[in-house]
PDB file of C-alpha atoms in Angstrom:
ATOM      1  CA  MET A   1       0.000   0.000   0.000  1.00  0.00           C
ATOM      2  CA  ARG A   2       1.425   3.403  -1.014  1.00  0.00           C
ATOM      3  CA  MET A   3       1.468   6.259   1.477  1.00  0.00           C
ATOM      4  CA  ASN A   4       1.507   9.913   0.524  1.00  0.00           C
ATOM      5  CA  ARG A   5       3.938  12.365   2.087  1.00  0.00           C
ATOM      6  CA  ARG A   6       1.349  13.627   4.595  1.00  0.00           C
ATOM      7  CA  SER A   7       0.601  10.088   5.804  1.00  0.00           C
ATOM      8  CA  ILE A   8       4.282   9.315   6.187  1.00  0.00           C
ATOM      9  CA  LEU A   9       4.901  12.462   8.242  1.00  0.00           C
ATOM     10  CA  ALA A  10       1.871  11.701  10.414  1.00  0.00           C
ATOM     11  CA  ALA A  11       3.114   8.157  11.061  1.00  0.00           C
ATOM     12  CA  LEU A  12       6.587   9.421  11.973  1.00  0.00           C
ATOM     13  CA  PHE A  13       5.069  11.975  14.346  1.00  0.00           C
ATOM     14  CA  LEU A  14       2.960   9.385  16.137  1.00  0.00           C
ATOM     15  CA  THR A  15       5.928   7.034  16.452  1.00  0.00           C
ATOM     16  CA  ALA A  16       7.989   9.793  18.058  1.00  0.00           C
ATOM     17  CA  LEU A  17       5.410  10.557  20.731  1.00  0.00           C
ATOM     18  CA  PRO A  18       6.389   9.386  24.236  1.00  0.00           C
ATOM     19  CA  ALA A  19       4.379   6.641  25.916  1.00  0.00           C
ATOM     20  CA  VAL A  20       1.456   7.929  27.961  1.00  0.00           C
ATOM     21  CA  GLY A  21       3.201   7.365  31.270  1.00  0.00           C
ATOM     22  CA  GLN A  22       6.372   9.104  30.127  1.00  0.00           C
ATOM     23  CA  GLN A  23       4.889  12.414  29.067  1.00  0.00           C
ATOM     24  CA  LYS A  24       6.658  15.218  30.852  1.00  0.00           C
ATOM     25  CA  VAL A  25       5.129  16.037  34.234  1.00  0.00           C
ATOM     26  CA  THR A  26       5.295  19.367  35.996  1.00  0.00           C
ATOM     27  CA  SER A  27       4.440  18.049  39.473  1.00  0.00           C
ATOM     28  CA  VAL A  28       4.810  14.793  41.365  1.00  0.00           C
ATOM     29  CA  ARG A  29       2.541  11.861  40.505  1.00  0.00           C
ATOM     30  CA  LEU A  30       2.006   8.755  42.606  1.00  0.00           C
ATOM     31  CA  TYR A  31       0.778   5.498  41.061  1.00  0.00           C
ATOM     32  CA  VAL A  32      -0.432   2.619  43.264  1.00  0.00           C
ATOM     33  CA  PHE A  33       0.158  -0.928  42.001  1.00  0.00           C
ATOM     34  CA  ASP A  34      -1.840  -3.900  43.250  1.00  0.00           C
ATOM     35  CA  CYS A  35       0.719  -6.593  44.093  1.00  0.00           C
ATOM     36  CA  GLY A  36      -1.648  -9.085  45.697  1.00  0.00           C
ATOM     37  CA  ARG A  37      -2.804 -10.206  49.116  1.00  0.00           C
ATOM     38  CA  LEU A  38      -1.038 -11.817  52.052  1.00  0.00           C
ATOM     39  CA  LYS A  39      -2.493 -13.972  54.796  1.00  0.00           C
ATOM     40  CA  SER A  40      -1.286 -13.468  58.351  1.00  0.00           C
ATOM     41  CA  GLY A  41       1.013 -16.217  59.515  1.00  0.00           C
ATOM     42  CA  ASN A  42      -0.212 -15.875  63.093  1.00  0.00           C
ATOM     43  CA  PRO A  43      -3.662 -14.266  63.330  1.00  0.00           C
ATOM     44  CA  ALA A  44      -4.313 -15.270  66.959  1.00  0.00           C
ATOM     45  CA  PRO A  45      -2.584 -12.251  68.623  1.00  0.00           C
ATOM     46  CA  LEU A  46      -4.445  -9.961  66.231  1.00  0.00           C
ATOM     47  CA  LEU A  47      -7.837 -11.474  66.947  1.00  0.00           C
ATOM     48  CA  GLU A  48      -7.150 -11.265  70.684  1.00  0.00           C
ATOM     49  CA  ARG A  49      -6.673  -7.495  70.376  1.00  0.00           C
ATOM     50  CA  GLY A  50      -9.796  -6.994  68.278  1.00  0.00           C
ATOM     51  CA  VAL A  51      -8.257  -6.969  64.793  1.00  0.00           C
ATOM     52  CA  THR A  52     -10.893  -8.853  62.825  1.00  0.00           C
ATOM     53  CA  THR A  53      -9.402  -8.376  59.349  1.00  0.00           C
ATOM     54  CA  THR A  54      -6.019 -10.069  59.457  1.00  0.00           C
ATOM     55  CA  ASP A  55      -5.256 -10.415  55.738  1.00  0.00           C
ATOM     56  CA  MET A  56      -2.862  -7.806  54.363  1.00  0.00           C
ATOM     57  CA  SER A  57      -2.550  -5.962  51.068  1.00  0.00           C
ATOM     58  CA  VAL A  58       0.701  -5.866  49.119  1.00  0.00           C
ATOM     59  CA  GLU A  59       1.450  -2.677  47.226  1.00  0.00           C
ATOM     60  CA  ALA A  60       4.186  -1.109  45.152  1.00  0.00           C
ATOM     61  CA  PHE A  61       4.305   2.527  44.108  1.00  0.00           C
ATOM     62  CA  LEU A  62       5.714   4.517  41.225  1.00  0.00           C
ATOM     63  CA  ILE A  63       6.593   8.126  41.924  1.00  0.00           C
ATOM     64  CA  VAL A  64       6.987  10.196  38.764  1.00  0.00           C
ATOM     65  CA  HIS A  65       8.870  13.457  39.265  1.00  0.00           C
ATOM     66  CA  PRO A  66       9.974  16.023  36.679  1.00  0.00           C
ATOM     67  CA  ARG A  67      13.548  14.849  37.364  1.00  0.00           C
ATOM     68  CA  GLY A  68      12.991  11.104  37.178  1.00  0.00           C
ATOM     69  CA  THR A  69      11.128   8.112  38.566  1.00  0.00           C
ATOM     70  CA  LEU A  70      11.258   6.122  41.798  1.00  0.00           C
ATOM     71  CA  LEU A  71       9.828   2.639  42.277  1.00  0.00           C
ATOM     72  CA  TRP A  72       8.998   2.001  45.916  1.00  0.00           C
ATOM     73  CA  ASP A  73       8.862  -1.726  46.791  1.00  0.00           C
ATOM     74  CA  ALA A  74       8.674  -4.603  44.336  1.00  0.00           C
ATOM     75  CA  GLY A  75       5.922  -7.065  45.206  1.00  0.00           C
ATOM     76  CA  VAL A  76       5.698 -10.484  46.862  1.00  0.00           C
ATOM     77  CA  ILE A  77       5.889 -13.005  43.978  1.00  0.00           C
ATOM     78  CA  PRO A  78       8.266 -12.581  41.016  1.00  0.00           C
ATOM     79  CA  ASP A  79       6.455 -11.672  37.818  1.00  0.00           C
ATOM     80  CA  GLU A  80       7.742 -14.718  35.962  1.00  0.00           C
ATOM     81  CA  LEU A  81       5.826 -16.953  38.401  1.00  0.00           C
ATOM     82  CA  VAL A  82       2.525 -15.075  38.177  1.00  0.00           C
ATOM     83  CA  LYS A  83      -0.079 -16.936  36.126  1.00  0.00           C
ATOM     84  CA  PRO A  84      -3.174 -15.365  34.504  1.00  0.00           C
ATOM     85  CA  GLU A  85      -5.456 -17.304  36.853  1.00  0.00           C
ATOM     86  CA  GLY A  86      -3.423 -16.158  39.854  1.00  0.00           C
ATOM     87  CA  THR A  87      -0.491 -17.572  41.789  1.00  0.00           C
ATOM     88  CA  VAL A  88      -0.394 -18.634  45.438  1.00  0.00           C
ATOM     89  CA  GLU A  89       2.947 -18.849  47.242  1.00  0.00           C
ATOM     90  CA  ALA A  90       4.109 -18.327  50.833  1.00  0.00           C
ATOM     91  CA  ARG A  91       0.680 -17.151  52.040  1.00  0.00           C
ATOM     92  CA  ALA A  92       0.472 -14.672  49.153  1.00  0.00           C
ATOM     93  CA  THR A  93      -1.914 -14.526  46.198  1.00  0.00           C
ATOM     94  CA  VAL A  94      -1.042 -12.439  43.152  1.00  0.00           C
ATOM     95  CA  HIS A  95      -3.034 -11.986  39.930  1.00  0.00           C
ATOM     96  CA  THR A  96      -1.267  -9.113  38.161  1.00  0.00           C
ATOM     97  CA  THR A  97       2.410  -8.608  37.350  1.00  0.00           C
ATOM     98  CA  LEU A  98       4.308  -5.510  38.359  1.00  0.00           C
ATOM     99  CA  LYS A  99       5.845  -5.185  34.889  1.00  0.00           C
ATOM    100  CA  GLY A 100       2.392  -5.420  33.331  1.00  0.00           C
ATOM    101  CA  GLN A 101       1.110  -2.575  35.480  1.00  0.00           C
ATOM    102  CA  LEU A 102       4.151  -0.486  34.593  1.00  0.00           C
ATOM    103  CA  ALA A 103       3.677  -1.232  30.890  1.00  0.00           C
ATOM    104  CA  ALA A 104       0.045  -0.125  31.066  1.00  0.00           C
ATOM    105  CA  ILE A 105       1.229   3.411  31.859  1.00  0.00           C
ATOM    106  CA  GLY A 106       4.107   3.382  29.396  1.00  0.00           C
ATOM    107  CA  TYR A 107       7.053   2.224  31.491  1.00  0.00           C
ATOM    108  CA  LYS A 108       9.439  -0.700  31.476  1.00  0.00           C
ATOM    109  CA  PRO A 109      12.024  -1.525  34.174  1.00  0.00           C
ATOM    110  CA  ALA A 110      14.795   0.170  32.193  1.00  0.00           C
ATOM    111  CA  ASP A 111      12.887   3.482  32.482  1.00  0.00           C
ATOM    112  CA  ILE A 112      12.988   3.532  36.296  1.00  0.00           C
ATOM    113  CA  THR A 113      15.590   5.964  37.609  1.00  0.00           C
ATOM    114  CA  TYR A 114      15.635   4.826  41.226  1.00  0.00           C
ATOM    115  CA  LEU A 115      14.613   1.712  43.134  1.00  0.00           C
ATOM    116  CA  ALA A 116      14.026   1.877  46.876  1.00  0.00           C
ATOM    117  CA  LEU A 117      12.766  -1.035  48.959  1.00  0.00           C
ATOM    118  CA  SER A 118      11.245  -0.216  52.302  1.00  0.00           C
ATOM    119  CA  HIS A 119      13.142  -3.317  53.464  1.00  0.00           C
ATOM    120  CA  ASN A 120      14.359  -6.672  52.232  1.00  0.00           C
ATOM    121  CA  HIS A 121      11.491  -8.958  53.320  1.00  0.00           C
ATOM    122  CA  TYR A 122      10.041 -11.190  50.634  1.00  0.00           C
ATOM    123  CA  ASP A 123       6.712  -9.368  50.400  1.00  0.00           C
ATOM    124  CA  HIS A 124       8.437  -6.115  49.416  1.00  0.00           C
ATOM    125  CA  SER A 125      11.340  -7.260  47.274  1.00  0.00           C
ATOM    126  CA  ALA A 126      10.301 -10.147  45.006  1.00  0.00           C
ATOM    127  CA  ASN A 127      10.998  -8.316  41.731  1.00  0.00           C
ATOM    128  CA  GLY A 128      14.153  -6.616  42.919  1.00  0.00           C
ATOM    129  CA  ASN A 129      16.330  -8.179  40.209  1.00  0.00           C
ATOM    130  CA  ALA A 130      14.131  -6.729  37.466  1.00  0.00           C
ATOM    131  CA  PHE A 131      15.287  -3.251  38.499  1.00  0.00           C
ATOM    132  CA  ALA A 132      18.993  -3.948  38.921  1.00  0.00           C
ATOM    133  CA  GLY A 133      19.601  -1.414  36.145  1.00  0.00           C
ATOM    134  CA  SER A 134      18.148   1.397  38.258  1.00  0.00           C
ATOM    135  CA  THR A 135      20.055   3.257  40.945  1.00  0.00           C
ATOM    136  CA  TRP A 136      19.360   1.490  44.229  1.00  0.00           C
ATOM    137  CA  LEU A 137      18.702   3.692  47.274  1.00  0.00           C
ATOM    138  CA  VAL A 138      19.400   1.664  50.425  1.00  0.00           C
ATOM    139  CA  GLN A 139      20.340   2.321  54.034  1.00  0.00           C
ATOM    140  CA  ARG A 140      23.843   1.174  54.933  1.00  0.00           C
ATOM    141  CA  PRO A 141      22.733  -1.351  57.612  1.00  0.00           C
ATOM    142  CA  GLU A 142      20.141  -2.861  55.259  1.00  0.00           C
ATOM    143  CA  ARG A 143      22.631  -3.472  52.478  1.00  0.00           C
ATOM    144  CA  ALA A 144      25.097  -4.959  54.954  1.00  0.00           C
ATOM    145  CA  PHE A 145      22.347  -7.305  56.160  1.00  0.00           C
ATOM    146  CA  MET A 146      21.330  -8.273  52.625  1.00  0.00           C
ATOM    147  CA  PHE A 147      24.899  -8.809  51.412  1.00  0.00           C
ATOM    148  CA  PRO A 148      27.021  -9.744  54.440  1.00  0.00           C
ATOM    149  CA  GLU A 149      30.771 -10.098  53.977  1.00  0.00           C
ATOM    150  CA  THR A 150      30.512 -13.519  55.602  1.00  0.00           C
ATOM    151  CA  PRO A 151      27.313 -15.377  54.671  1.00  0.00           C
ATOM    152  CA  PRO A 152      25.482 -16.879  57.665  1.00  0.00           C
ATOM    153  CA  ALA A 153      26.197 -20.527  58.419  1.00  0.00           C
ATOM    154  CA  THR A 154      22.483 -21.297  58.744  1.00  0.00           C
ATOM    155  CA  PRO A 155      19.497 -20.059  56.714  1.00  0.00           C
ATOM    156  CA  GLY A 156      17.607 -16.978  57.803  1.00  0.00           C
ATOM    157  CA  THR A 157      14.152 -16.933  59.296  1.00  0.00           C
ATOM    158  CA  GLN A 158      11.438 -18.931  57.563  1.00  0.00           C
ATOM    159  CA  ILE A 159      10.083 -15.761  55.976  1.00  0.00           C
ATOM    160  CA  GLN A 160      13.392 -15.248  54.157  1.00  0.00           C
ATOM    161  CA  ILE A 161      14.439 -18.760  53.142  1.00  0.00           C
ATOM    162  CA  ASN A 162      15.275 -18.908  49.433  1.00  0.00           C
ATOM    163  CA  GLN A 163      14.048 -15.347  48.913  1.00  0.00           C
ATOM    164  CA  SER A 164      17.397 -13.541  48.697  1.00  0.00           C
ATOM    165  CA  ALA A 165      17.959 -14.827  45.144  1.00  0.00           C
ATOM    166  CA  ARG A 166      15.114 -12.551  44.069  1.00  0.00           C
ATOM    167  CA  TRP A 167      17.119  -9.427  44.828  1.00  0.00           C
ATOM    168  CA  SER A 168      20.649 -10.838  44.517  1.00  0.00           C
ATOM    169  CA  GLU A 169      21.444  -8.815  41.369  1.00  0.00           C
ATOM    170  CA  LEU A 170      21.116  -5.569  43.312  1.00  0.00           C
ATOM    171  CA  LYS A 171      24.555  -6.308  44.755  1.00  0.00           C
ATOM    172  CA  ASN A 172      26.085  -5.039  41.524  1.00  0.00           C
ATOM    173  CA  SER A 173      23.623  -2.220  40.870  1.00  0.00           C
ATOM    174  CA  LYS A 174      24.625   1.393  40.858  1.00  0.00           C
ATOM    175  CA  THR A 175      23.915   2.190  44.499  1.00  0.00           C
ATOM    176  CA  ILE A 176      23.535   5.216  46.729  1.00  0.00           C
ATOM    177  CA  ILE A 177      24.144   4.061  50.284  1.00  0.00           C
ATOM    178  CA  LEU A 178      22.168   6.097  52.787  1.00  0.00           C
ATOM    179  CA  ASP A 179      22.996   6.990  56.368  1.00  0.00           C
ATOM    180  CA  GLY A 180      19.648   8.446  57.334  1.00  0.00           C
ATOM    181  CA  ASP A 181      16.992  10.520  55.593  1.00  0.00           C
ATOM    182  CA  TYR A 182      17.508  11.285  51.905  1.00  0.00           C
ATOM    183  CA  ASP A 183      15.928  13.870  49.600  1.00  0.00           C
ATOM    184  CA  VAL A 184      15.619  11.854  46.381  1.00  0.00           C
ATOM    185  CA  PHE A 185      15.136  14.667  43.857  1.00  0.00           C
ATOM    186  CA  GLY A 186      16.612  17.508  45.879  1.00  0.00           C
ATOM    187  CA  ASP A 187      13.462  19.606  46.299  1.00  0.00           C
ATOM    188  CA  GLY A 188      11.848  18.113  49.408  1.00  0.00           C
ATOM    189  CA  SER A 189       8.975  16.515  47.524  1.00  0.00           C
ATOM    190  CA  VAL A 190      10.136  12.894  47.806  1.00  0.00           C
ATOM    191  CA  VAL A 191      12.147  12.047  50.907  1.00  0.00           C
ATOM    192  CA  ILE A 192      13.247   8.654  52.198  1.00  0.00           C
ATOM    193  CA  ILE A 193      12.843   8.541  55.971  1.00  0.00           C
ATOM    194  CA  SER A 194      15.146   6.243  57.932  1.00  0.00           C
ATOM    195  CA  THR A 195      12.943   4.117  60.216  1.00  0.00           C
ATOM    196  CA  PRO A 196      15.031   1.169  61.469  1.00  0.00           C
ATOM    197  CA  GLY A 197      13.678  -1.520  63.759  1.00  0.00           C
ATOM    198  CA  HIS A 198      11.623  -3.930  61.702  1.00  0.00           C
ATOM    199  CA  THR A 199      14.865  -4.581  59.815  1.00  0.00           C
ATOM    200  CA  PRO A 200      18.274  -2.933  60.393  1.00  0.00           C
ATOM    201  CA  GLY A 201      17.783  -0.390  57.610  1.00  0.00           C
ATOM    202  CA  HIS A 202      14.028  -0.207  57.228  1.00  0.00           C
ATOM    203  CA  GLN A 203      12.853   3.014  55.595  1.00  0.00           C
ATOM    204  CA  SER A 204       9.595   4.851  54.901  1.00  0.00           C
ATOM    205  CA  LEU A 205       8.792   7.394  52.193  1.00  0.00           C
ATOM    206  CA  PHE A 206       7.431  10.947  52.372  1.00  0.00           C
ATOM    207  CA  VAL A 207       5.766  12.180  49.175  1.00  0.00           C
ATOM    208  CA  ASN A 208       4.410  15.714  48.933  1.00  0.00           C
ATOM    209  CA  LEU A 209       1.585  15.781  46.378  1.00  0.00           C
ATOM    210  CA  LYS A 210       0.293  19.131  45.118  1.00  0.00           C
ATOM    211  CA  THR A 211      -3.419  18.265  45.157  1.00  0.00           C
ATOM    212  CA  THR A 212      -3.689  15.234  47.442  1.00  0.00           C
ATOM    213  CA  GLY A 213      -1.319  16.649  50.021  1.00  0.00           C
ATOM    214  CA  PRO A 214       1.643  14.984  51.734  1.00  0.00           C
ATOM    215  CA  VAL A 215       1.563  11.243  52.434  1.00  0.00           C
ATOM    216  CA  VAL A 216       3.942   8.828  54.131  1.00  0.00           C
ATOM    217  CA  LEU A 217       4.255   5.272  52.808  1.00  0.00           C
ATOM    218  CA  SER A 218       4.828   3.072  55.837  1.00  0.00           C
ATOM    219  CA  GLY A 219       6.705   0.043  54.547  1.00  0.00           C
ATOM    220  CA  ASP A 220       6.353  -2.279  57.534  1.00  0.00           C
ATOM    221  CA  LEU A 221       6.619   0.391  60.196  1.00  0.00           C
ATOM    222  CA  TYR A 222       2.959  -0.471  60.782  1.00  0.00           C
ATOM    223  CA  HIS A 223       0.937  -3.395  59.444  1.00  0.00           C
ATOM    224  CA  TYR A 224      -2.520  -2.598  60.857  1.00  0.00           C
ATOM    225  CA  PRO A 225      -4.169   0.651  62.019  1.00  0.00           C
ATOM    226  CA  ALA A 226      -4.609  -0.958  65.445  1.00  0.00           C
ATOM    227  CA  GLU A 227      -0.861  -0.632  65.987  1.00  0.00           C
ATOM    228  CA  ARG A 228      -1.352   3.139  66.178  1.00  0.00           C
ATOM    229  CA  GLU A 229      -4.537   2.977  68.231  1.00  0.00           C
ATOM    230  CA  LEU A 230      -3.629   0.389  70.871  1.00  0.00           C
ATOM    231  CA  LYS A 231      -0.838   0.706  73.398  1.00  0.00           C
ATOM    232  CA  ASP A 232       1.923  -1.870  73.479  1.00  0.00           C
ATOM    233  CA  PHE A 233       0.756  -3.645  70.334  1.00  0.00           C
ATOM    234  CA  THR A 234       3.446  -4.630  67.836  1.00  0.00           C
ATOM    235  CA  PRO A 235       2.316  -8.000  66.455  1.00  0.00           C
ATOM    236  CA  LEU A 236       5.500  -8.630  64.451  1.00  0.00           C
ATOM    237  CA  ALA A 237       7.996  -7.332  67.002  1.00  0.00           C
ATOM    238  CA  ASN A 238       9.756 -10.703  66.960  1.00  0.00           C
ATOM    239  CA  LEU A 239      11.111  -9.834  63.521  1.00  0.00           C
ATOM    240  CA  GLY A 240      12.905  -6.693  64.634  1.00  0.00           C
ATOM    241  CA  VAL A 241      14.225  -4.565  67.464  1.00  0.00           C
ATOM    242  CA  PRO A 242      11.250  -3.147  69.435  1.00  0.00           C
ATOM    243  CA  ALA A 243      13.149  -0.197  70.931  1.00  0.00           C
ATOM    244  CA  GLN A 244      14.311   0.937  67.491  1.00  0.00           C
ATOM    245  CA  GLU A 245      10.837   0.430  66.074  1.00  0.00           C
ATOM    246  CA  ASP A 246       9.294   2.538  68.828  1.00  0.00           C
ATOM    247  CA  ALA A 247      11.762   5.363  68.116  1.00  0.00           C
ATOM    248  CA  SER A 248      11.035   5.152  64.395  1.00  0.00           C
ATOM    249  CA  LYS A 249       7.293   5.269  64.985  1.00  0.00           C
ATOM    250  CA  ALA A 250       7.707   8.334  67.204  1.00  0.00           C
ATOM    251  CA  LYS A 251       9.798   9.978  64.481  1.00  0.00           C
ATOM    252  CA  VAL A 252       7.164   9.341  61.815  1.00  0.00           C
ATOM    253  CA  GLU A 253       4.291  10.438  64.044  1.00  0.00           C
ATOM    254  CA  ALA A 254       6.131  13.719  64.627  1.00  0.00           C
ATOM    255  CA  LEU A 255       6.687  14.087  60.882  1.00  0.00           C
ATOM    256  CA  LEU A 256       2.997  13.453  60.166  1.00  0.00           C
ATOM    257  CA  LYS A 257       2.064  16.189  62.620  1.00  0.00           C
ATOM    258  CA  GLN A 258       4.682  18.647  61.369  1.00  0.00           C
ATOM    259  CA  LYS A 259       3.829  18.190  57.686  1.00  0.00           C
ATOM    260  CA  HIS A 260       0.076  17.610  58.170  1.00  0.00           C
ATOM    261  CA  ALA A 261       0.627  14.380  56.268  1.00  0.00           C
ATOM    262  CA  THR A 262      -1.481  11.226  55.956  1.00  0.00           C
ATOM    263  CA  LEU A 263      -0.034   7.821  56.779  1.00  0.00           C
ATOM    264  CA  TRP A 264      -0.649   5.128  54.173  1.00  0.00           C
ATOM    265  CA  ILE A 265      -0.186   1.762  55.882  1.00  0.00           C
ATOM    266  CA  GLN A 266       0.889  -0.410  52.981  1.00  0.00           C
ATOM    267  CA  HIS A 267      -0.484  -3.640  54.465  1.00  0.00           C
ATOM    268  CA  ASP A 268      -3.846  -2.158  55.506  1.00  0.00           C
ATOM    269  CA  ILE A 269      -6.121  -4.133  53.200  1.00  0.00           C
ATOM    270  CA  ILE A 270      -9.189  -2.080  54.148  1.00  0.00           C
ATOM    271  CA  ALA A 271      -7.549   1.230  53.273  1.00  0.00           C
ATOM    272  CA  ASP A 272      -5.978  -0.317  50.185  1.00  0.00           C
ATOM    273  CA  ALA A 273      -9.407  -1.170  48.787  1.00  0.00           C
ATOM    274  CA  LYS A 274     -10.251   2.543  48.806  1.00  0.00           C
ATOM    275  CA  LEU A 275      -7.113   3.657  46.958  1.00  0.00           C
ATOM    276  CA  LYS A 276      -7.364   4.242  43.229  1.00  0.00           C
ATOM    277  CA  LYS A 277      -5.000   1.950  41.384  1.00  0.00           C
ATOM    278  CA  SER A 278      -2.868   2.555  38.334  1.00  0.00           C
ATOM    279  CA  PRO A 279      -3.400   3.699  35.604  1.00  0.00           C
ATOM    280  CA  ALA A 280      -5.188   6.292  37.747  1.00  0.00           C
ATOM    281  CA  TYR A 281      -2.809   8.310  39.901  1.00  0.00           C
ATOM    282  CA  TYR A 282      -2.561  10.820  42.723  1.00  0.00           C
ATOM    283  CA  GLU A 283      -0.977  14.209  42.247  1.00  0.00           C
TER     284      GLU A 283
END
């Protein structure tokens, strides 16, 4: 079929257009990705304290900034294991791949400027290797824990067995090692907050959105709203250092008050159901 000059120019123009998700933004956008559901491994202590919904959501987030992109967390089951009918593994159920959700808004892993995991646990890091080409933002104690100079003689806790292979390629990624809070894009709009305790270098994320307002993504600082409402209630304290966790929670609560920010508890399945998911976004 012959094409006239006008048709050829039109085709070239359309080919040159950026993907929808990569159009230039003038303010920060926040996309929420549905990365599945996770059953509590020990619901009894939760039920005893009145927590009737013990299942947890699993989320990942893409922050799009005029100066680049940041992927926050990377799901619970690697994309290559996710089947169209859904995949169940290690108490998790996942129906949609992270790469597929990125592709739907015009991104592929190679387009992600920065990767930051709230921490190394399997339900936040399963697709870590897919983003080994991004610049990894990680607290110094967390990286040392993930890649010790002398590997442990015995396997880690049950929650971590055989999971480290899923982020092993980050060892050779371009890396910015953090020693505390870090302003990702240099303008105060996206700031990693050091919140150790759950793991040695656990971190949370402050995102200042022009219309929605400031939010803090919790990682595993909290798992359920009841942890903020009830005294002396940290259901997964056995995984971390309670004194450090308490200090980190106090730090974030002060930040929420100072910035008039909203806390998004990433594992709060009830709140998650109310969040709009990608390709919709917050700004």
